[in-house]
mmCIF file of C-alpha atoms and ligand atoms in Angstrom:
data_model
loop_
_atom_site.group_PDB
_atom_site.id
_atom_site.type_symbol
_atom_site.label_atom_id
_atom_site.label_comp_id
_atom_site.label_asym_id
_atom_site.label_seq_id
_atom_site.Cartn_x
_atom_site.Cartn_y
_atom_site.Cartn_z
ATOM 1 C CA UNK A 1 108.403 -175.425 -91.693
ATOM 2 C CA UNK A 2 109.865 -172.115 -90.793
ATOM 3 C CA UNK A 3 109.107 -170.289 -87.710
ATOM 4 C CA UNK A 4 110.065 -166.995 -86.329
ATOM 5 C CA UNK A 5 111.340 -167.312 -82.647
ATOM 6 C CA UNK A 6 111.356 -164.703 -79.646
ATOM 7 C CA UNK A 7 114.715 -166.046 -78.707
ATOM 8 C CA UNK A 8 115.270 -163.559 -75.485
ATOM 9 C CA UNK A 9 113.541 -160.354 -74.336
ATOM 10 C CA UNK A 10 115.073 -157.577 -75.658
ATOM 11 C CA UNK A 11 115.107 -155.536 -79.255
ATOM 12 C CA UNK A 12 113.898 -156.585 -82.346
ATOM 13 C CA UNK A 13 117.137 -158.382 -83.364
ATOM 14 C CA UNK A 14 116.221 -161.208 -80.945
ATOM 15 C CA UNK A 15 113.846 -162.772 -83.450
ATOM 16 C CA UNK A 16 115.474 -165.509 -85.012
ATOM 17 C CA UNK A 17 114.215 -168.048 -87.885
ATOM 18 C CA UNK A 18 114.318 -171.599 -87.104
ATOM 19 C CA UNK A 19 113.362 -174.891 -89.119
ATOM 20 C CA UNK A 20 111.341 -177.452 -87.670
ATOM 21 C CA UNK A 21 109.440 -180.434 -88.988
ATOM 22 C CA UNK A 22 105.869 -179.815 -90.169
ATOM 23 C CA UNK A 23 103.339 -180.466 -87.473
ATOM 24 C CA UNK A 24 100.256 -182.979 -87.840
ATOM 25 C CA UNK A 25 96.772 -181.493 -87.285
ATOM 26 C CA UNK A 26 95.165 -183.174 -83.784
ATOM 27 C CA UNK A 27 91.586 -183.807 -83.655
ATOM 28 C CA UNK A 28 89.781 -180.649 -84.262
ATOM 29 C CA UNK A 29 92.319 -178.973 -86.073
ATOM 30 C CA UNK A 30 93.154 -178.076 -89.258
ATOM 31 C CA UNK A 31 96.692 -177.342 -90.908
ATOM 32 C CA UNK A 32 97.160 -174.039 -92.837
ATOM 33 C CA UNK A 33 99.985 -173.003 -95.203
ATOM 34 C CA UNK A 34 100.696 -169.515 -94.303
ATOM 35 C CA UNK A 35 100.432 -166.923 -96.936
ATOM 36 C CA UNK A 36 100.509 -163.703 -94.632
ATOM 37 C CA UNK A 37 100.868 -163.466 -90.753
ATOM 38 C CA UNK A 38 99.755 -160.440 -88.677
ATOM 39 C CA UNK A 39 102.027 -158.457 -86.809
ATOM 40 C CA UNK A 40 100.595 -156.729 -83.431
ATOM 41 C CA UNK A 41 101.634 -154.603 -80.735
ATOM 42 C CA UNK A 42 101.429 -157.405 -78.449
ATOM 43 C CA UNK A 43 103.862 -159.311 -80.319
ATOM 44 C CA UNK A 44 106.347 -156.366 -79.226
ATOM 45 C CA UNK A 45 105.384 -156.310 -75.811
ATOM 46 C CA UNK A 46 105.949 -160.095 -75.860
ATOM 47 C CA UNK A 47 109.313 -159.660 -77.423
ATOM 48 C CA UNK A 48 110.082 -156.976 -74.566
ATOM 49 C CA UNK A 49 109.193 -159.146 -71.977
ATOM 50 C CA UNK A 50 106.529 -157.196 -70.963
ATOM 51 C CA UNK A 51 103.436 -158.990 -71.925
ATOM 52 C CA UNK A 52 102.008 -160.712 -68.654
ATOM 53 C CA UNK A 53 99.740 -162.862 -70.872
ATOM 54 C CA UNK A 54 102.760 -164.557 -73.378
ATOM 55 C CA UNK A 55 104.013 -168.025 -72.795
ATOM 56 C CA UNK A 56 107.802 -168.325 -71.008
ATOM 57 C CA UNK A 57 110.205 -166.966 -73.651
ATOM 58 C CA UNK A 58 111.510 -168.448 -75.996
ATOM 59 C CA UNK A 59 108.218 -168.776 -78.068
ATOM 60 C CA UNK A 60 106.752 -168.190 -81.678
ATOM 61 C CA UNK A 61 104.300 -165.057 -81.337
ATOM 62 C CA UNK A 62 101.732 -164.242 -83.584
ATOM 63 C CA UNK A 63 97.790 -164.106 -83.450
ATOM 64 C CA UNK A 64 96.598 -164.297 -86.922
ATOM 65 C CA UNK A 65 97.101 -165.884 -90.521
ATOM 66 C CA UNK A 66 95.975 -166.463 -93.806
ATOM 67 C CA UNK A 67 96.661 -169.085 -96.256
ATOM 68 C CA UNK A 68 95.374 -172.224 -97.569
ATOM 69 C CA UNK A 69 94.344 -175.689 -95.712
ATOM 70 C CA UNK A 70 96.640 -178.361 -96.311
ATOM 71 C CA UNK A 71 95.799 -181.119 -93.990
ATOM 72 C CA UNK A 72 92.549 -181.835 -92.053
ATOM 73 C CA UNK A 73 92.312 -183.650 -88.600
ATOM 74 C CA UNK A 74 89.523 -185.830 -87.464
ATOM 75 C CA UNK A 75 86.738 -183.776 -86.260
ATOM 76 C CA UNK A 76 87.026 -180.550 -87.845
ATOM 77 C CA UNK A 77 83.557 -180.267 -90.128
ATOM 78 C CA UNK A 78 83.214 -178.304 -93.214
ATOM 79 C CA UNK A 79 87.000 -177.655 -94.092
ATOM 80 C CA UNK A 80 88.915 -179.555 -96.662
ATOM 81 C CA UNK A 81 92.215 -179.408 -98.458
ATOM 82 C CA UNK A 82 92.465 -176.437 -100.756
ATOM 83 C CA UNK A 83 90.441 -173.972 -98.623
ATOM 84 C CA UNK A 84 91.262 -170.527 -98.655
ATOM 85 C CA UNK A 85 91.139 -169.414 -95.139
ATOM 86 C CA UNK A 86 92.254 -167.197 -92.278
ATOM 87 C CA UNK A 87 92.516 -167.865 -88.468
ATOM 88 C CA UNK A 88 93.294 -166.434 -85.336
ATOM 89 C CA UNK A 89 96.257 -168.240 -83.686
ATOM 90 C CA UNK A 90 96.879 -166.845 -80.209
ATOM 91 C CA UNK A 91 100.668 -167.427 -80.499
ATOM 92 C CA UNK A 92 102.652 -169.351 -82.955
ATOM 93 C CA UNK A 93 101.297 -167.396 -86.141
ATOM 94 C CA UNK A 94 104.927 -166.371 -87.207
ATOM 95 C CA UNK A 95 105.390 -169.687 -88.843
ATOM 96 C CA UNK A 96 104.627 -170.919 -92.578
ATOM 97 C CA UNK A 97 102.491 -173.884 -91.418
ATOM 98 C CA UNK A 98 100.288 -173.741 -88.478
ATOM 99 C CA UNK A 99 97.736 -175.936 -86.983
ATOM 100 C CA UNK A 100 94.534 -174.226 -85.374
ATOM 101 C CA UNK A 101 91.434 -175.440 -83.882
ATOM 102 C CA UNK A 102 88.879 -175.109 -86.627
ATOM 103 C CA UNK A 103 86.733 -173.045 -84.499
ATOM 104 C CA UNK A 104 89.104 -170.155 -84.851
ATOM 105 C CA UNK A 105 89.483 -170.843 -88.549
ATOM 106 C CA UNK A 106 87.568 -168.570 -91.073
ATOM 107 C CA UNK A 107 86.769 -169.599 -94.869
ATOM 108 C CA UNK A 108 87.979 -166.434 -96.891
ATOM 109 C CA UNK A 109 85.249 -164.988 -99.755
ATOM 110 C CA UNK A 110 86.779 -166.037 -102.995
ATOM 111 C CA UNK A 111 87.683 -162.022 -103.603
ATOM 112 C CA UNK A 112 89.583 -161.723 -100.521
ATOM 113 C CA UNK A 113 93.213 -161.568 -100.627
ATOM 114 C CA UNK A 114 95.434 -163.493 -97.856
ATOM 115 C CA UNK A 115 97.056 -159.964 -97.366
ATOM 116 C CA UNK A 116 93.499 -158.488 -96.450
ATOM 117 C CA UNK A 117 92.282 -161.854 -94.436
ATOM 118 C CA UNK A 118 95.516 -161.893 -92.202
ATOM 119 C CA UNK A 119 94.746 -158.174 -91.078
ATOM 120 C CA UNK A 120 91.170 -158.834 -89.813
ATOM 121 C CA UNK A 121 91.140 -160.862 -86.921
ATOM 122 C CA UNK A 122 92.895 -158.720 -84.108
ATOM 123 C CA UNK A 123 92.691 -155.379 -85.363
ATOM 124 C CA UNK A 124 88.688 -155.395 -86.532
ATOM 125 C CA UNK A 125 87.540 -158.094 -83.876
ATOM 126 C CA UNK A 126 88.883 -155.607 -81.123
ATOM 127 C CA UNK A 127 87.716 -152.588 -82.922
ATOM 128 C CA UNK A 128 84.162 -154.056 -83.317
ATOM 129 C CA UNK A 129 84.009 -155.372 -79.646
ATOM 130 C CA UNK A 130 84.653 -151.857 -78.454
ATOM 131 C CA UNK A 131 82.727 -149.789 -80.793
ATOM 132 C CA UNK A 132 79.760 -152.034 -81.407
ATOM 133 C CA UNK A 133 79.404 -154.503 -78.528
ATOM 134 C CA UNK A 134 80.639 -152.382 -75.417
ATOM 135 C CA UNK A 135 80.644 -148.706 -76.818
ATOM 136 C CA UNK A 136 76.996 -149.063 -78.086
ATOM 137 C CA UNK A 137 77.913 -146.788 -80.937
ATOM 138 C CA UNK A 138 75.066 -144.629 -82.405
ATOM 139 C CA UNK A 139 74.956 -142.759 -85.342
ATOM 140 C CA UNK A 140 75.859 -139.263 -84.836
ATOM 141 C CA UNK A 141 77.887 -139.841 -81.782
ATOM 142 C CA UNK A 142 81.582 -137.887 -81.288
ATOM 143 C CA UNK A 143 84.192 -140.660 -81.102
ATOM 144 C CA UNK A 144 88.089 -140.356 -80.016
ATOM 145 C CA UNK A 145 90.192 -142.942 -81.576
ATOM 146 C CA UNK A 146 93.576 -142.777 -80.050
ATOM 147 C CA UNK A 147 96.418 -144.082 -82.436
ATOM 148 C CA UNK A 148 94.042 -143.873 -85.474
ATOM 149 C CA UNK A 149 96.824 -144.476 -87.656
ATOM 150 C CA UNK A 150 97.739 -147.942 -86.448
ATOM 151 C CA UNK A 151 96.064 -151.250 -87.287
ATOM 152 C CA UNK A 152 93.411 -151.106 -84.531
ATOM 153 C CA UNK A 153 92.975 -147.254 -85.116
ATOM 154 C CA UNK A 154 92.027 -147.493 -88.583
ATOM 155 C CA UNK A 155 89.929 -150.585 -88.331
ATOM 156 C CA UNK A 156 87.982 -148.635 -85.750
ATOM 157 C CA UNK A 157 87.638 -145.621 -88.306
ATOM 158 C CA UNK A 158 86.252 -147.988 -90.842
ATOM 159 C CA UNK A 159 83.633 -149.159 -88.463
ATOM 160 C CA UNK A 160 83.070 -145.609 -87.526
ATOM 161 C CA UNK A 161 82.348 -144.676 -91.031
ATOM 162 C CA UNK A 162 80.042 -147.437 -91.438
ATOM 163 C CA UNK A 163 77.864 -146.398 -88.521
ATOM 164 C CA UNK A 164 78.441 -142.768 -89.557
ATOM 165 C CA UNK A 165 79.553 -140.912 -86.470
ATOM 166 C CA UNK A 166 81.967 -138.057 -86.058
ATOM 167 C CA UNK A 167 85.424 -138.990 -85.594
ATOM 168 C CA UNK A 168 88.441 -137.357 -83.765
ATOM 169 C CA UNK A 169 91.714 -139.188 -83.802
ATOM 170 C CA UNK A 170 95.228 -138.783 -82.428
ATOM 171 C CA UNK A 171 98.315 -139.504 -84.917
ATOM 172 C CA UNK A 172 101.655 -138.639 -85.805
ATOM 173 C CA UNK A 173 101.206 -135.481 -88.367
ATOM 174 C CA UNK A 174 102.628 -136.953 -91.451
ATOM 175 C CA UNK A 175 99.690 -139.616 -91.290
ATOM 176 C CA UNK A 176 96.974 -136.890 -91.468
ATOM 177 C CA UNK A 177 96.582 -136.447 -95.016
ATOM 178 C CA UNK A 178 96.036 -140.123 -95.733
ATOM 179 C CA UNK A 179 93.590 -140.369 -92.460
ATOM 180 C CA UNK A 180 91.756 -137.497 -93.696
ATOM 181 C CA UNK A 181 91.513 -139.028 -97.150
ATOM 182 C CA UNK A 182 90.173 -142.421 -95.110
ATOM 183 C CA UNK A 183 87.374 -140.396 -93.576
ATOM 184 C CA UNK A 184 88.666 -139.125 -90.322
ATOM 185 C CA UNK A 185 86.975 -135.781 -89.693
ATOM 186 C CA UNK A 186 89.547 -134.455 -86.851
ATOM 187 C CA UNK A 187 93.202 -135.649 -87.056
ATOM 188 C CA UNK A 188 94.787 -134.358 -83.898
ATOM 189 C CA UNK A 189 98.767 -134.034 -83.930
ATOM 190 C CA UNK A 190 99.089 -135.490 -80.070
ATOM 191 C CA UNK A 191 102.909 -135.187 -80.202
ATOM 192 C CA UNK A 192 103.009 -131.444 -80.666
ATOM 193 C CA UNK A 193 99.496 -130.401 -79.129
ATOM 194 C CA UNK A 194 97.760 -131.004 -75.949
ATOM 195 C CA UNK A 195 94.893 -133.411 -77.400
ATOM 196 C CA UNK A 196 92.766 -132.644 -74.188
ATOM 197 C CA UNK A 197 92.531 -128.771 -75.249
ATOM 198 C CA UNK A 198 92.299 -129.499 -78.931
ATOM 199 C CA UNK A 199 89.018 -131.402 -78.355
ATOM 200 C CA UNK A 200 87.611 -129.120 -75.628
ATOM 201 C CA UNK A 201 87.881 -126.487 -78.205
ATOM 202 C CA UNK A 202 86.462 -128.349 -80.996
ATOM 203 C CA UNK A 203 83.479 -129.752 -78.833
ATOM 204 C CA UNK A 204 82.695 -126.516 -77.129
ATOM 205 C CA UNK A 205 84.020 -128.129 -73.868
ATOM 206 C CA UNK A 206 81.125 -130.957 -74.389
ATOM 207 C CA UNK A 207 83.501 -133.597 -74.921
ATOM 208 C CA UNK A 208 82.979 -137.018 -76.951
ATOM 209 C CA UNK A 209 80.519 -139.885 -76.249
ATOM 210 C CA UNK A 210 83.107 -142.718 -76.652
ATOM 211 C CA UNK A 211 86.985 -142.970 -76.570
ATOM 212 C CA UNK A 212 89.317 -145.761 -77.434
ATOM 213 C CA UNK A 213 92.722 -145.665 -75.272
ATOM 214 C CA UNK A 214 95.364 -148.018 -76.316
ATOM 215 C CA UNK A 215 98.311 -145.897 -74.228
ATOM 216 C CA UNK A 216 97.186 -145.475 -70.528
ATOM 217 C CA UNK A 217 99.406 -143.694 -68.139
ATOM 218 C CA UNK A 218 99.039 -139.994 -68.340
ATOM 219 C CA UNK A 219 96.057 -140.653 -70.967
ATOM 220 C CA UNK A 220 93.954 -142.389 -68.414
ATOM 221 C CA UNK A 221 92.840 -139.249 -66.221
ATOM 222 C CA UNK A 222 92.884 -137.041 -69.545
ATOM 223 C CA UNK A 223 90.383 -139.263 -71.360
ATOM 224 C CA UNK A 224 87.870 -139.558 -68.522
ATOM 225 C CA UNK A 225 87.883 -135.800 -68.336
ATOM 226 C CA UNK A 226 87.057 -135.396 -71.906
ATOM 227 C CA UNK A 227 83.967 -137.627 -71.453
ATOM 228 C CA UNK A 228 80.911 -136.301 -72.200
ATOM 229 C CA UNK A 229 77.949 -137.147 -69.725
ATOM 230 C CA UNK A 230 76.941 -140.653 -70.880
ATOM 231 C CA UNK A 231 80.158 -141.211 -72.286
ATOM 232 C CA UNK A 232 82.220 -144.635 -72.514
ATOM 233 C CA UNK A 233 85.849 -144.767 -71.812
ATOM 234 C CA UNK A 234 87.242 -148.131 -73.037
ATOM 235 C CA UNK A 235 91.127 -148.924 -72.159
ATOM 236 C CA UNK A 236 92.725 -151.479 -74.342
ATOM 237 C CA UNK A 237 96.419 -150.980 -74.262
ATOM 238 C CA UNK A 238 99.569 -149.813 -72.318
ATOM 239 C CA UNK A 239 101.713 -148.654 -75.176
ATOM 240 C CA UNK A 240 103.201 -145.824 -72.923
ATOM 241 C CA UNK A 241 104.840 -148.854 -71.096
ATOM 242 C CA UNK A 242 106.679 -149.289 -74.411
ATOM 243 C CA UNK A 243 108.499 -146.045 -75.061
ATOM 244 C CA UNK A 244 111.588 -147.683 -75.993
ATOM 245 C CA UNK A 245 112.549 -151.158 -77.587
ATOM 246 C CA UNK A 246 113.573 -152.750 -74.370
ATOM 247 C CA UNK A 247 111.857 -153.188 -71.240
ATOM 248 C CA UNK A 248 112.029 -150.181 -69.015
ATOM 249 C CA UNK A 249 111.145 -150.029 -65.258
ATOM 250 C CA UNK A 250 111.211 -146.272 -65.354
ATOM 251 C CA UNK A 251 108.614 -146.247 -68.162
ATOM 252 C CA UNK A 252 106.472 -148.903 -66.225
ATOM 253 C CA UNK A 253 106.686 -146.730 -63.005
ATOM 254 C CA UNK A 254 105.764 -143.341 -64.788
ATOM 255 C CA UNK A 255 102.745 -145.192 -65.998
ATOM 256 C CA UNK A 256 101.583 -146.711 -62.621
ATOM 257 C CA UNK A 257 101.753 -143.050 -61.068
ATOM 258 C CA UNK A 258 98.596 -142.131 -63.147
ATOM 259 C CA UNK A 259 96.540 -145.150 -61.936
ATOM 260 C CA UNK A 260 92.934 -143.974 -61.557
ATOM 261 C CA UNK A 261 90.646 -144.747 -58.761
ATOM 262 C CA UNK A 262 87.110 -144.614 -59.775
ATOM 263 C CA UNK A 263 84.498 -145.450 -57.115
ATOM 264 C CA UNK A 264 81.165 -146.091 -57.773
ATOM 265 C CA UNK A 265 79.868 -142.899 -56.454
ATOM 266 C CA UNK A 266 81.894 -141.055 -58.673
ATOM 267 C CA UNK A 267 81.003 -142.872 -61.832
ATOM 268 C CA UNK A 268 77.163 -142.617 -60.673
ATOM 269 C CA UNK A 269 77.519 -138.785 -60.209
ATOM 270 C CA UNK A 270 79.696 -138.099 -63.444
ATOM 271 C CA UNK A 271 77.103 -140.508 -65.573
ATOM 272 C CA UNK A 272 80.240 -141.748 -66.912
ATOM 273 C CA UNK A 273 81.525 -145.602 -67.829
ATOM 274 C CA UNK A 274 84.992 -147.123 -67.708
ATOM 275 C CA UNK A 275 85.577 -150.069 -69.556
ATOM 276 C CA UNK A 276 88.531 -152.462 -70.402
ATOM 277 C CA UNK A 277 88.980 -155.084 -73.531
ATOM 278 C CA UNK A 278 91.366 -157.851 -73.522
ATOM 279 C CA UNK A 279 90.620 -160.103 -76.704
ATOM 280 C CA UNK A 280 93.788 -162.455 -75.127
ATOM 281 C CA UNK A 281 91.225 -163.226 -72.558
ATOM 282 C CA UNK A 282 88.499 -163.877 -75.074
ATOM 283 C CA UNK A 283 90.068 -166.790 -77.119
ATOM 284 C CA UNK A 284 87.679 -169.566 -75.570
ATOM 285 C CA UNK A 285 84.491 -167.960 -76.683
ATOM 286 C CA UNK A 286 84.380 -169.164 -80.092
ATOM 287 C CA UNK A 287 80.805 -168.463 -80.431
ATOM 288 C CA UNK A 288 81.043 -164.740 -79.604
ATOM 289 C CA UNK A 289 83.885 -164.209 -81.803
ATOM 290 C CA UNK A 290 82.480 -165.822 -84.668
ATOM 291 C CA UNK A 291 79.441 -163.711 -84.449
ATOM 292 C CA UNK A 292 81.272 -160.676 -84.539
ATOM 293 C CA UNK A 293 83.626 -161.518 -87.319
ATOM 294 C CA UNK A 294 80.168 -162.578 -89.255
ATOM 295 C CA UNK A 295 79.351 -158.977 -89.239
ATOM 296 C CA UNK A 296 82.897 -157.977 -90.327
ATOM 297 C CA UNK A 297 83.131 -160.370 -93.209
ATOM 298 C CA UNK A 298 79.627 -159.300 -94.417
ATOM 299 C CA UNK A 299 80.816 -155.756 -94.177
ATOM 300 C CA UNK A 300 83.812 -156.756 -96.052
ATOM 301 C CA UNK A 301 81.585 -158.829 -98.817
ATOM 302 C CA UNK A 302 79.430 -155.536 -99.361
ATOM 303 C CA UNK A 303 82.865 -153.607 -100.033
ATOM 304 C CA UNK A 304 82.078 -151.338 -97.110
ATOM 305 C CA UNK A 305 85.964 -151.361 -96.385
ATOM 306 C CA UNK A 306 89.248 -152.953 -97.000
ATOM 307 C CA UNK A 307 92.082 -153.053 -94.318
ATOM 308 C CA UNK A 308 94.976 -150.838 -95.393
ATOM 309 C CA UNK A 309 98.001 -152.676 -95.217
ATOM 310 C CA UNK A 310 101.193 -150.441 -94.970
ATOM 311 C CA UNK A 311 103.969 -152.775 -95.495
ATOM 312 C CA UNK A 312 104.432 -156.483 -95.891
ATOM 313 C CA UNK A 313 108.034 -157.750 -94.576
ATOM 314 C CA UNK A 314 109.298 -161.245 -95.704
ATOM 315 C CA UNK A 315 109.963 -163.301 -92.831
ATOM 316 C CA UNK A 316 113.831 -162.717 -92.864
ATOM 317 C CA UNK A 317 113.110 -159.185 -91.889
ATOM 318 C CA UNK A 318 110.731 -159.742 -89.232
ATOM 319 C CA UNK A 319 113.054 -157.468 -86.965
ATOM 320 C CA UNK A 320 112.676 -154.479 -89.411
ATOM 321 C CA UNK A 321 108.858 -154.886 -89.098
ATOM 322 C CA UNK A 322 108.950 -154.718 -85.399
ATOM 323 C CA UNK A 323 111.296 -151.430 -85.477
ATOM 324 C CA UNK A 324 108.903 -150.019 -88.490
ATOM 325 C CA UNK A 325 106.064 -150.255 -85.622
ATOM 326 C CA UNK A 326 108.152 -148.849 -82.902
ATOM 327 C CA UNK A 327 109.609 -146.366 -84.844
ATOM 328 C CA UNK A 328 105.788 -145.371 -85.604
ATOM 329 C CA UNK A 329 106.196 -145.485 -89.406
ATOM 330 C CA UNK A 330 103.045 -147.489 -90.157
ATOM 331 C CA UNK A 331 99.965 -146.482 -91.105
ATOM 332 C CA UNK A 332 97.596 -149.360 -90.687
ATOM 333 C CA UNK A 333 98.368 -152.951 -90.939
ATOM 334 C CA UNK A 334 102.302 -154.597 -90.899
ATOM 335 C CA UNK A 335 102.302 -158.342 -92.301
ATOM 336 C CA UNK A 336 104.985 -160.785 -92.314
ATOM 337 C CA UNK A 337 105.183 -163.148 -95.638
ATOM 338 C CA UNK A 338 106.639 -166.311 -95.334
ATOM 339 C CA UNK A 339 107.634 -166.393 -99.100
ATOM 340 C CA UNK A 340 108.421 -162.711 -99.391
ATOM 341 C CA UNK A 341 105.952 -161.810 -101.911
ATOM 342 C CA UNK A 342 102.821 -159.750 -101.610
ATOM 343 C CA UNK A 343 99.523 -160.454 -103.150
ATOM 344 C CA UNK A 344 97.967 -157.061 -102.453
ATOM 345 C CA UNK A 345 97.174 -154.324 -104.625
ATOM 346 C CA UNK A 346 99.272 -151.480 -105.632
ATOM 347 C CA UNK A 347 99.254 -149.183 -102.827
ATOM 348 C CA UNK A 348 100.788 -151.716 -100.360
ATOM 349 C CA UNK A 349 104.112 -151.929 -100.282
ATOM 350 C CA UNK A 350 105.810 -155.063 -100.082
ATOM 351 C CA UNK A 351 109.647 -155.209 -99.333
ATOM 352 C CA UNK A 352 111.692 -158.023 -100.701
HETATM 353 N N1 LIG B 1 93.199 -155.151 -75.569
HETATM 354 C C1 LIG B 1 93.198 -155.991 -76.753
HETATM 355 O O1 LIG B 1 92.313 -156.902 -76.959
HETATM 356 C C2 LIG B 1 93.985 -155.335 -78.070
HETATM 357 C C3 LIG B 1 94.187 -155.783 -79.181
HETATM 358 C C4 LIG B 1 94.777 -155.251 -80.256
HETATM 359 C C5 LIG B 1 95.534 -154.183 -79.832
HETATM 360 N N2 LIG B 1 95.453 -153.675 -78.292
HETATM 361 C C6 LIG B 1 96.264 -152.520 -78.291
HETATM 362 O O2 LIG B 1 96.176 -151.589 -79.081
HETATM 363 C C7 LIG B 1 97.422 -150.900 -79.332
HETATM 364 C C8 LIG B 1 97.633 -150.673 -80.929
HETATM 365 O O3 LIG B 1 97.813 -152.021 -81.503
HETATM 366 P P1 LIG B 1 98.020 -152.167 -83.034
HETATM 367 O O4 LIG B 1 98.500 -153.499 -83.113
HETATM 368 O O5 LIG B 1 96.838 -151.785 -83.813
HETATM 369 O O6 LIG B 1 99.344 -151.185 -83.062
HETATM 370 P P2 LIG B 1 99.949 -150.659 -84.165
HETATM 371 O O7 LIG B 1 99.191 -150.713 -85.623
HETATM 372 O O8 LIG B 1 101.289 -151.432 -84.480
HETATM 373 O O9 LIG B 1 100.257 -149.184 -83.878
HETATM 374 C C9 LIG B 1 101.534 -148.501 -83.872
HETATM 375 C C10 LIG B 1 101.077 -147.163 -83.802
HETATM 376 O O10 LIG B 1 100.874 -146.589 -82.490
HETATM 377 C C11 LIG B 1 101.046 -145.375 -82.297
HETATM 378 N N3 LIG B 1 101.770 -145.334 -80.893
HETATM 379 C C12 LIG B 1 101.494 -144.680 -79.816
HETATM 380 N N4 LIG B 1 102.495 -145.248 -78.666
HETATM 381 C C13 LIG B 1 103.334 -145.693 -79.421
HETATM 382 C C14 LIG B 1 104.419 -146.721 -78.631
HETATM 383 N N5 LIG B 1 104.936 -146.306 -77.449
HETATM 384 N N6 LIG B 1 105.292 -147.144 -79.445
HETATM 385 C C15 LIG B 1 104.965 -147.403 -80.730
HETATM 386 N N7 LIG B 1 103.961 -146.769 -81.548
HETATM 387 C C16 LIG B 1 103.119 -145.904 -80.500
HETATM 388 C C17 LIG B 1 101.949 -145.068 -83.383
HETATM 389 O O11 LIG B 1 101.406 -144.180 -84.273
HETATM 390 P P3 LIG B 1 101.072 -142.579 -84.117
HETATM 391 O O12 LIG B 1 102.585 -142.148 -83.935
HETATM 392 O O13 LIG B 1 100.537 -142.024 -85.398
HETATM 393 O O14 LIG B 1 100.814 -142.493 -82.686
HETATM 394 C C18 LIG B 1 102.501 -146.390 -84.045
HETATM 395 O O15 LIG B 1 102.621 -146.089 -85.430
HETATM 396 C C19 LIG B 1 98.470 -151.196 -78.714
HETATM 397 O O16 LIG B 1 98.494 -150.663 -77.572
HETATM 398 C C20 LIG B 1 97.881 -152.627 -78.365
HETATM 399 O O17 LIG B 1 98.417 -153.373 -77.291
HETATM 400 C C21 LIG B 1 94.670 -153.928 -77.545
#
């Protein structure tokens, strides 16, 4: 098999392809011949050496794959060779063969491409958990999605459109036309404008009911101020710790000076809720995750959404894939293809 390793902490060029014998599935595992692997921001933080949950470097990153089952271990009911599947992997997904516990594997619908399927686990489960489970989203709510042009951001927008809420989203300005077409009502150019002022103006200083914050740092207090009474703020990332492509103590310290301290008295008196989400700490909760994924697959089945894949890079260009995301060029999902060919629709770019 071929795998992409983070060989040492640093810039994208530290990603290296290595060959190894194919693994055999253990009890309760299925082996998947991978057609597409998802790239996530956590892989980038891991490569920079600033992801606390990552294994010790060197390791193979990757949280999600789609492909075909080619071997089934004992005690993995319901799966057989030839099944088209996708899976949540928690590391090891940048590989053309993976063995995964069967509870983390999902069957693909006949009309679900590998490219679509590899885009679902991290982005859509994270967005579903934040909006539906913790955010108690209701039709008519006003929602602010930061990084709405990214993988989780677009997944969140899709779910907001299904529920029928008013959407505000921050993104680089060149993504706005696409985002409007995709149903975002208020695209906000956070790079050239103060989004807090823009949203206060747009909402008549009433704020919004739900905010998804993947950035942290100076955004922590800004977002709290933007919540309306009964509003919910969900922290789920620290991308402001990764402004360059190498670990930076200065970026970390800059972020930490903004650490907020909410007392129960303040939360009660403000009628606001502050929550956190880390999918990486939910991996054992397979029943819950399968339940949420069931709803996401049902929406896919009803054609209520299709993930938007920006670009699929061949394995040999994994470093370019990381640069592409860190240069903020992606709109939607970035994938890696072991064979370097895509199976997506025409709107998708496939580099080879
Ligand atoms: N807690 C969880 O369970 C969980 C799960 C998944 C993802 N996350 C977090 O959610 C965020 C988005 O993840 P993703 O995988 O969807 O990311 P992604 O698609 O790779 O998003 C990249 C986009 O984010 C924006 N961005 C903002 N700050 C950035 C920075 N410092 N460096 C590069 N891009 C930046 C850029 O778009 P614009 O220029 O348009 O802003 C960029 O195109 C990350 O913070 C990630 O760690 C958390």
